[in-house]
Amino acid sequence: MKDYLAIIRRNFVSPIVLAILLLAMALVYVQEYRDAWFISFVIMVNSLIGAVQEIRAKRALRKLELMSAPRARVVQADGTVTEVLYDALQVGDTLALHTGDELPADGVVLDAKGLEVNESMLTGESAAVDKAPGDTIYAATTVVAGTAHARVTAVGSATKAGAISTVLKQYAPQPTPLQRAIQRAITVLTYGAVVLALLIFARYHLAGLQAVSILKTIITAAITVVPEGLLLASSLLLAFGSLRLAQAKVLPQKLSAIEAMALLGVLCVDKTGTLTSDDVTFEQAASF
């Protein structure tokens, strides 16, 4: 629920949304209900498109996580082995490890028979690492050979991989060029609208017009200057791109990711061991 609230807040609470809503309230005050409804509708639809796309992506990813929820083999006190979800692991549990297992937690090897672990997810090195009794093993690494028993010493965010994940989550994504351009244009035009409003107020106040008439003129000028339709147009275009990607079985989590991918010219990666294979093979070139 907190994730959904954060998505809603991110899409519905922003300076431009608040400014347009204040403008709509001013229109209601001067009884211009049609214009108030129109600009409110435009900005709400724009925010709704972004929120719905993010929530749909979040729900789809959670369903995939549940469908592929990994399980670990835990040795019970009576010697029987049971499978439990990673979330159910506790410090002190004994794991039974086999070739192909992804380690669910940090631990210490109790006994091993030819145990080799691929730690490329942590180190970037694809070469297998031999593990013997007493050695430390880490979550998110993979058993590539042998069998072993290990005692869990850390789970979840307390693991080495969990600590790395926590740091990565603190990264604040930068606005895309389109977002920066739109924000810059809106900022300039908004300041221009404020200056224009002051000039209109001074001009008509000196002319002796009533305050309501002056306010109507200012609001009309502000609606003309502030490009509330620009946000909606950009969101609709990105939403169309999202639908095209969905047809290709690609699920963008944010609309801005579509623009970011469109601007991608060269993708550079460091360690090939962190990919699906440590051999880079050219298969085909595709134009988008």
JSON list of N, CA and C in Angstrom, two decimals, residues 73-128:
[
{"chain": "A", "resi": 73, "resn": "ARG", "atom": "N", "xyz": [16.03, -25.11, 0.73]},
{"chain": "A", "resi": 73, "resn": "ARG", "atom": "CA", "xyz": [15.90, -26.38, 1.46]},
{"chain": "A", "resi": 73, "resn": "ARG", "atom": "C", "xyz": [16.54, -26.23, 2.83]},
{"chain": "A", "resi": 74, "resn": "VAL", "atom": "N", "xyz": [15.74, -26.44, 3.87]},
{"chain": "A", "resi": 74, "resn": "VAL", "atom": "CA", "xyz": [16.20, -26.29, 5.25]},
{"chain": "A", "resi": 74, "resn": "VAL", "atom": "C", "xyz": [16.19, -27.64, 5.94]},
{"chain": "A", "resi": 75, "resn": "VAL", "atom": "N", "xyz": [17.30, -27.95, 6.61]},
{"chain": "A", "resi": 75, "resn": "VAL", "atom": "CA", "xyz": [17.42, -29.21, 7.35]},
{"chain": "A", "resi": 75, "resn": "VAL", "atom": "C", "xyz": [16.83, -29.01, 8.74]},
{"chain": "A", "resi": 76, "resn": "GLN", "atom": "N", "xyz": [15.80, -29.79, 9.07]},
{"chain": "A", "resi": 76, "resn": "GLN", "atom": "CA", "xyz": [15.15, -29.68, 10.37]},
{"chain": "A", "resi": 76, "resn": "GLN", "atom": "C", "xyz": [15.95, -30.44, 11.44]},
{"chain": "A", "resi": 77, "resn": "ALA", "atom": "N", "xyz": [15.54, -30.27, 12.69]},
{"chain": "A", "resi": 77, "resn": "ALA", "atom": "CA", "xyz": [16.26, -30.91, 13.80]},
{"chain": "A", "resi": 77, "resn": "ALA", "atom": "C", "xyz": [16.25, -32.43, 13.71]},
{"chain": "A", "resi": 78, "resn": "ASP", "atom": "N", "xyz": [15.18, -33.00, 13.14]},
{"chain": "A", "resi": 78, "resn": "ASP", "atom": "CA", "xyz": [15.10, -34.46, 13.03]},
{"chain": "A", "resi": 78, "resn": "ASP", "atom": "C", "xyz": [15.78, -34.99, 11.77]},
{"chain": "A", "resi": 79, "resn": "GLY", "atom": "N", "xyz": [16.44, -34.11, 11.03]},
{"chain": "A", "resi": 79, "resn": "GLY", "atom": "CA", "xyz": [17.16, -34.54, 9.84]},
{"chain": "A", "resi": 79, "resn": "GLY", "atom": "C", "xyz": [16.38, -34.45, 8.55]},
{"chain": "A", "resi": 80, "resn": "THR", "atom": "N", "xyz": [15.09, -34.19, 8.62]},
{"chain": "A", "resi": 80, "resn": "THR", "atom": "CA", "xyz": [14.29, -34.07, 7.40]},
{"chain": "A", "resi": 80, "resn": "THR", "atom": "C", "xyz": [14.56, -32.73, 6.73]},
{"chain": "A", "resi": 81, "resn": "VAL", "atom": "N", "xyz": [14.36, -32.70, 5.43]},
{"chain": "A", "resi": 81, "resn": "VAL", "atom": "CA", "xyz": [14.60, -31.49, 4.65]},
{"chain": "A", "resi": 81, "resn": "VAL", "atom": "C", "xyz": [13.27, -30.96, 4.12]},
{"chain": "A", "resi": 82, "resn": "THR", "atom": "N", "xyz": [12.99, -29.70, 4.39]},
{"chain": "A", "resi": 82, "resn": "THR", "atom": "CA", "xyz": [11.76, -29.07, 3.92]},
{"chain": "A", "resi": 82, "resn": "THR", "atom": "C", "xyz": [12.10, -27.82, 3.11]},
{"chain": "A", "resi": 83, "resn": "GLU", "atom": "N", "xyz": [11.21, -27.48, 2.19]},
{"chain": "A", "resi": 83, "resn": "GLU", "atom": "CA", "xyz": [11.40, -26.28, 1.39]},
{"chain": "A", "resi": 83, "resn": "GLU", "atom": "C", "xyz": [10.61, -25.12, 2.00]},
{"chain": "A", "resi": 84, "resn": "VAL", "atom": "N", "xyz": [11.26, -23.99, 2.16]},
{"chain": "A", "resi": 84, "resn": "VAL", "atom": "CA", "xyz": [10.62, -22.80, 2.71]},
{"chain": "A", "resi": 84, "resn": "VAL", "atom": "C", "xyz": [10.94, -21.61, 1.82]},
{"chain": "A", "resi": 85, "resn": "LEU", "atom": "N", "xyz": [10.05, -20.62, 1.85]},
{"chain": "A", "resi": 85, "resn": "LEU", "atom": "CA", "xyz": [10.31, -19.39, 1.11]},
{"chain": "A", "resi": 85, "resn": "LEU", "atom": "C", "xyz": [11.50, -18.65, 1.73]},
{"chain": "A", "resi": 86, "resn": "TYR", "atom": "N", "xyz": [12.18, -17.89, 0.89]},
{"chain": "A", "resi": 86, "resn": "TYR", "atom": "CA", "xyz": [13.34, -17.14, 1.39]},
{"chain": "A", "resi": 86, "resn": "TYR", "atom": "C", "xyz": [12.98, -16.26, 2.58]},
{"chain": "A", "resi": 87, "resn": "ASP", "atom": "N", "xyz": [11.78, -15.68, 2.52]},
{"chain": "A", "resi": 87, "resn": "ASP", "atom": "CA", "xyz": [11.36, -14.77, 3.59]},
{"chain": "A", "resi": 87, "resn": "ASP", "atom": "C", "xyz": [11.22, -15.47, 4.93]},
{"chain": "A", "resi": 88, "resn": "ALA", "atom": "N", "xyz": [11.05, -16.80, 4.90]},
{"chain": "A", "resi": 88, "resn": "ALA", "atom": "CA", "xyz": [10.85, -17.55, 6.14]},
{"chain": "A", "resi": 88, "resn": "ALA", "atom": "C", "xyz": [12.15, -18.00, 6.78]},
{"chain": "A", "resi": 89, "resn": "LEU", "atom": "N", "xyz": [13.28, -17.77, 6.12]},
{"chain": "A", "resi": 89, "resn": "LEU", "atom": "CA", "xyz": [14.57, -18.20, 6.68]},
{"chain": "A", "resi": 89, "resn": "LEU", "atom": "C", "xyz": [14.92, -17.37, 7.91]},
{"chain": "A", "resi": 90, "resn": "GLN", "atom": "N", "xyz": [15.60, -18.03, 8.84]},
{"chain": "A", "resi": 90, "resn": "GLN", "atom": "CA", "xyz": [16.03, -17.36, 10.06]},
{"chain": "A", "resi": 90, "resn": "GLN", "atom": "C", "xyz": [17.50, -17.66, 10.30]},
{"chain": "A", "resi": 91, "resn": "VAL", "atom": "N", "xyz": [18.15, -16.75, 11.02]},
{"chain": "A", "resi": 91, "resn": "VAL", "atom": "CA", "xyz": [19.55, -16.97, 11.38]},
{"chain": "A", "resi": 91, "resn": "VAL", "atom": "C", "xyz": [19.65, -18.24, 12.23]},
{"chain": "A", "resi": 92, "resn": "GLY", "atom": "N", "xyz": [20.59, -19.10, 11.88]},
{"chain": "A", "resi": 92, "resn": "GLY", "atom": "CA", "xyz": [20.76, -20.37, 12.59]},
{"chain": "A", "resi": 92, "resn": "GLY", "atom": "C", "xyz": [20.21, -21.56, 11.83]},
{"chain": "A", "resi": 93, "resn": "ASP", "atom": "N", "xyz": [19.37, -21.32, 10.81]},
{"chain": "A", "resi": 93, "resn": "ASP", "atom": "CA", "xyz": [18.87, -22.43, 10.00]},
{"chain": "A", "resi": 93, "resn": "ASP", "atom": "C", "xyz": [20.01, -23.10, 9.25]},
{"chain": "A", "resi": 94, "resn": "THR", "atom": "N", "xyz": [19.85, -24.39, 8.99]},
{"chain": "A", "resi": 94, "resn": "THR", "atom": "CA", "xyz": [20.84, -25.15, 8.22]},
{"chain": "A", "resi": 94, "resn": "THR", "atom": "C", "xyz": [20.30, -25.39, 6.82]},
{"chain": "A", "resi": 95, "resn": "LEU", "atom": "N", "xyz": [21.06, -24.97, 5.82]},
{"chain": "A", "resi": 95, "resn": "LEU", "atom": "CA", "xyz": [20.65, -25.10, 4.43]},
{"chain": "A", "resi": 95, "resn": "LEU", "atom": "C", "xyz": [21.30, -26.31, 3.79]},
{"chain": "A", "resi": 96, "resn": "ALA", "atom": "N", "xyz": [20.54, -27.00, 2.96]},
{"chain": "A", "resi": 96, "resn": "ALA", "atom": "CA", "xyz": [21.07, -28.08, 2.13]},
{"chain": "A", "resi": 96, "resn": "ALA", "atom": "C", "xyz": [21.24, -27.53, 0.72]},
{"chain": "A", "resi": 97, "resn": "LEU", "atom": "N", "xyz": [22.47, -27.48, 0.24]},
{"chain": "A", "resi": 97, "resn": "LEU", "atom": "CA", "xyz": [22.78, -26.84, -1.03]},
{"chain": "A", "resi": 97, "resn": "LEU", "atom": "C", "xyz": [23.17, -27.86, -2.08]},
{"chain": "A", "resi": 98, "resn": "HIS", "atom": "N", "xyz": [22.68, -27.64, -3.31]},
{"chain": "A", "resi": 98, "resn": "HIS", "atom": "CA", "xyz": [22.99, -28.51, -4.44]},
{"chain": "A", "resi": 98, "resn": "HIS", "atom": "C", "xyz": [23.34, -27.66, -5.65]},
{"chain": "A", "resi": 99, "resn": "THR", "atom": "N", "xyz": [23.89, -28.30, -6.65]},
{"chain": "A", "resi": 99, "resn": "THR", "atom": "CA", "xyz": [24.26, -27.60, -7.88]},
{"chain": "A", "resi": 99, "resn": "THR", "atom": "C", "xyz": [23.04, -26.90, -8.49]},
{"chain": "A", "resi": 100, "resn": "GLY", "atom": "N", "xyz": [23.22, -25.63, -8.83]},
{"chain": "A", "resi": 100, "resn": "GLY", "atom": "CA", "xyz": [22.14, -24.85, -9.43]},
{"chain": "A", "resi": 100, "resn": "GLY", "atom": "C", "xyz": [21.36, -24.00, -8.44]},
{"chain": "A", "resi": 101, "resn": "ASP", "atom": "N", "xyz": [21.59, -24.21, -7.15]},
{"chain": "A", "resi": 101, "resn": "ASP", "atom": "CA", "xyz": [20.87, -23.42, -6.14]},
{"chain": "A", "resi": 101, "resn": "ASP", "atom": "C", "xyz": [21.40, -21.99, -6.08]},
{"chain": "A", "resi": 102, "resn": "GLU", "atom": "N", "xyz": [20.48, -21.04, -5.95]},
{"chain": "A", "resi": 102, "resn": "GLU", "atom": "CA", "xyz": [20.87, -19.67, -5.64]},
{"chain": "A", "resi": 102, "resn": "GLU", "atom": "C", "xyz": [20.84, -19.51, -4.13]},
{"chain": "A", "resi": 103, "resn": "LEU", "atom": "N", "xyz": [21.92, -19.03, -3.57]},
{"chain": "A", "resi": 103, "resn": "LEU", "atom": "CA", "xyz": [22.01, -18.93, -2.11]},
{"chain": "A", "resi": 103, "resn": "LEU", "atom": "C", "xyz": [21.03, -17.87, -1.61]},
{"chain": "A", "resi": 104, "resn": "PRO", "atom": "N", "xyz": [20.18, -18.23, -0.65]},
{"chain": "A", "resi": 104, "resn": "PRO", "atom": "CA", "xyz": [19.15, -17.31, -0.17]},
{"chain": "A", "resi": 104, "resn": "PRO", "atom": "C", "xyz": [19.60, -16.39, 0.96]},
{"chain": "A", "resi": 105, "resn": "ALA", "atom": "N", "xyz": [20.78, -16.67, 1.53]},
{"chain": "A", "resi": 105, "resn": "ALA", "atom": "CA", "xyz": [21.22, -15.91, 2.69]},
{"chain": "A", "resi": 105, "resn": "ALA", "atom": "C", "xyz": [22.73, -16.04, 2.82]},
{"chain": "A", "resi": 106, "resn": "ASP", "atom": "N", "xyz": [23.32, -15.16, 3.63]},
{"chain": "A", "resi": 106, "resn": "ASP", "atom": "CA", "xyz": [24.73, -15.32, 3.97]},
{"chain": "A", "resi": 106, "resn": "ASP", "atom": "C", "xyz": [24.86, -16.46, 4.97]},
{"chain": "A", "resi": 107, "resn": "GLY", "atom": "N", "xyz": [25.98, -17.16, 4.92]},
{"chain": "A", "resi": 107, "resn": "GLY", "atom": "CA", "xyz": [26.14, -18.27, 5.85]},
{"chain": "A", "resi": 107, "resn": "GLY", "atom": "C", "xyz": [27.57, -18.77, 5.90]},
{"chain": "A", "resi": 108, "resn": "VAL", "atom": "N", "xyz": [27.77, -19.79, 6.72]},
{"chain": "A", "resi": 108, "resn": "VAL", "atom": "CA", "xyz": [29.07, -20.44, 6.88]},
{"chain": "A", "resi": 108, "resn": "VAL", "atom": "C", "xyz": [28.93, -21.89, 6.48]},
{"chain": "A", "resi": 109, "resn": "VAL", "atom": "N", "xyz": [29.86, -22.37, 5.66]},
{"chain": "A", "resi": 109, "resn": "VAL", "atom": "CA", "xyz": [29.81, -23.76, 5.20]},
{"chain": "A", "resi": 109, "resn": "VAL", "atom": "C", "xyz": [30.13, -24.70, 6.35]},
{"chain": "A", "resi": 110, "resn": "LEU", "atom": "N", "xyz": [29.26, -25.68, 6.58]},
{"chain": "A", "resi": 110, "resn": "LEU", "atom": "CA", "xyz": [29.48, -26.68, 7.63]},
{"chain": "A", "resi": 110, "resn": "LEU", "atom": "C", "xyz": [30.22, -27.88, 7.08]},
{"chain": "A", "resi": 111, "resn": "ASP", "atom": "N", "xyz": [29.78, -28.38, 5.94]},
{"chain": "A", "resi": 111, "resn": "ASP", "atom": "CA", "xyz": [30.47, -29.47, 5.25]},
{"chain": "A", "resi": 111, "resn": "ASP", "atom": "C", "xyz": [30.23, -29.31, 3.76]},
{"chain": "A", "resi": 112, "resn": "ALA", "atom": "N", "xyz": [31.16, -29.80, 2.97]},
{"chain": "A", "resi": 112, "resn": "ALA", "atom": "CA", "xyz": [31.05, -29.60, 1.52]},
{"chain": "A", "resi": 112, "resn": "ALA", "atom": "C", "xyz": [31.71, -30.74, 0.77]},
{"chain": "A", "resi": 113, "resn": "LYS", "atom": "N", "xyz": [31.16, -31.01, -0.42]},
{"chain": "A", "resi": 113, "resn": "LYS", "atom": "CA", "xyz": [31.73, -32.00, -1.34]},
{"chain": "A", "resi": 113, "resn": "LYS", "atom": "C", "xyz": [31.89, -31.33, -2.71]},
{"chain": "A", "resi": 114, "resn": "GLY", "atom": "N", "xyz": [33.09, -30.89, -2.98]},
{"chain": "A", "resi": 114, "resn": "GLY", "atom": "CA", "xyz": [33.37, -30.24, -4.27]},
{"chain": "A", "resi": 114, "resn": "GLY", "atom": "C", "xyz": [32.56, -28.99, -4.50]},
{"chain": "A", "resi": 115, "resn": "LEU", "atom": "N", "xyz": [32.31, -28.22, -3.46]},
{"chain": "A", "resi": 115, "resn": "LEU", "atom": "CA", "xyz": [31.45, -27.04, -3.58]},
{"chain": "A", "resi": 115, "resn": "LEU", "atom": "C", "xyz": [32.17, -25.91, -4.32]},
{"chain": "A", "resi": 116, "resn": "GLU", "atom": "N", "xyz": [31.53, -25.42, -5.37]},
{"chain": "A", "resi": 116, "resn": "GLU", "atom": "CA", "xyz": [32.01, -24.25, -6.11]},
{"chain": "A", "resi": 116, "resn": "GLU", "atom": "C", "xyz": [30.86, -23.27, -6.27]},
{"chain": "A", "resi": 117, "resn": "VAL", "atom": "N", "xyz": [31.16, -22.00, -6.06]},
{"chain": "A", "resi": 117, "resn": "VAL", "atom": "CA", "xyz": [30.13, -20.96, -6.07]},
{"chain": "A", "resi": 117, "resn": "VAL", "atom": "C", "xyz": [30.50, -19.86, -7.06]},
{"chain": "A", "resi": 118, "resn": "ASN", "atom": "N", "xyz": [29.52, -19.43, -7.84]},
{"chain": "A", "resi": 118, "resn": "ASN", "atom": "CA", "xyz": [29.70, -18.30, -8.75]},
{"chain": "A", "resi": 118, "resn": "ASN", "atom": "C", "xyz": [29.28, -17.03, -8.01]},
{"chain": "A", "resi": 119, "resn": "GLU", "atom": "N", "xyz": [30.22, -16.13, -7.76]},
{"chain": "A", "resi": 119, "resn": "GLU", "atom": "CA", "xyz": [29.95, -14.90, -7.00]},
{"chain": "A", "resi": 119, "resn": "GLU", "atom": "C", "xyz": [29.92, -13.67, -7.91]},
{"chain": "A", "resi": 120, "resn": "SER", "atom": "N", "xyz": [29.65, -13.88, -9.20]},
{"chain": "A", "resi": 120, "resn": "SER", "atom": "CA", "xyz": [29.70, -12.76, -10.15]},
{"chain": "A", "resi": 120, "resn": "SER", "atom": "C", "xyz": [28.68, -11.67, -9.84]},
{"chain": "A", "resi": 121, "resn": "MET", "atom": "N", "xyz": [27.57, -12.03, -9.21]},
{"chain": "A", "resi": 121, "resn": "MET", "atom": "CA", "xyz": [26.56, -11.02, -8.87]},
{"chain": "A", "resi": 121, "resn": "MET", "atom": "C", "xyz": [27.09, -10.01, -7.87]},
{"chain": "A", "resi": 122, "resn": "LEU", "atom": "N", "xyz": [28.11, -10.41, -7.10]},
{"chain": "A", "resi": 122, "resn": "LEU", "atom": "CA", "xyz": [28.68, -9.51, -6.10]},
{"chain": "A", "resi": 122, "resn": "LEU", "atom": "C", "xyz": [30.01, -8.93, -6.56]},
{"chain": "A", "resi": 123, "resn": "THR", "atom": "N", "xyz": [30.83, -9.76, -7.21]},
{"chain": "A", "resi": 123, "resn": "THR", "atom": "CA", "xyz": [32.18, -9.34, -7.55]},
{"chain": "A", "resi": 123, "resn": "THR", "atom": "C", "xyz": [32.36, -9.00, -9.03]},
{"chain": "A", "resi": 124, "resn": "GLY", "atom": "N", "xyz": [31.48, -9.52, -9.88]},
{"chain": "A", "resi": 124, "resn": "GLY", "atom": "CA", "xyz": [31.64, -9.33, -11.32]},
{"chain": "A", "resi": 124, "resn": "GLY", "atom": "C", "xyz": [32.56, -10.34, -11.96]},
{"chain": "A", "resi": 125, "resn": "GLU", "atom": "N", "xyz": [33.21, -11.18, -11.17]},
{"chain": "A", "resi": 125, "resn": "GLU", "atom": "CA", "xyz": [34.11, -12.20, -11.70]},
{"chain": "A", "resi": 125, "resn": "GLU", "atom": "C", "xyz": [33.34, -13.49, -11.90]},
{"chain": "A", "resi": 126, "resn": "SER", "atom": "N", "xyz": [33.41, -14.02, -13.12]},
{"chain": "A", "resi": 126, "resn": "SER", "atom": "CA", "xyz": [32.61, -15.21, -13.45]},
{"chain": "A", "resi": 126, "resn": "SER", "atom": "C", "xyz": [33.27, -16.52, -13.05]},
{"chain": "A", "resi": 127, "resn": "ALA", "atom": "N", "xyz": [34.54, -16.49, -12.70]},
{"chain": "A", "resi": 127, "resn": "ALA", "atom": "CA", "xyz": [35.23, -17.73, -12.33]},
{"chain": "A", "resi": 127, "resn": "ALA", "atom": "C", "xyz": [34.64, -18.28, -11.03]},
{"chain": "A", "resi": 128, "resn": "ALA", "atom": "N", "xyz": [34.40, -19.59, -11.00]},
{"chain": "A", "resi": 128, "resn": "ALA", "atom": "CA", "xyz": [33.83, -20.23, -9.81]},
{"chain": "A", "resi": 128, "resn": "ALA", "atom": "C", "xyz": [34.84, -20.19, -8.67]}
]
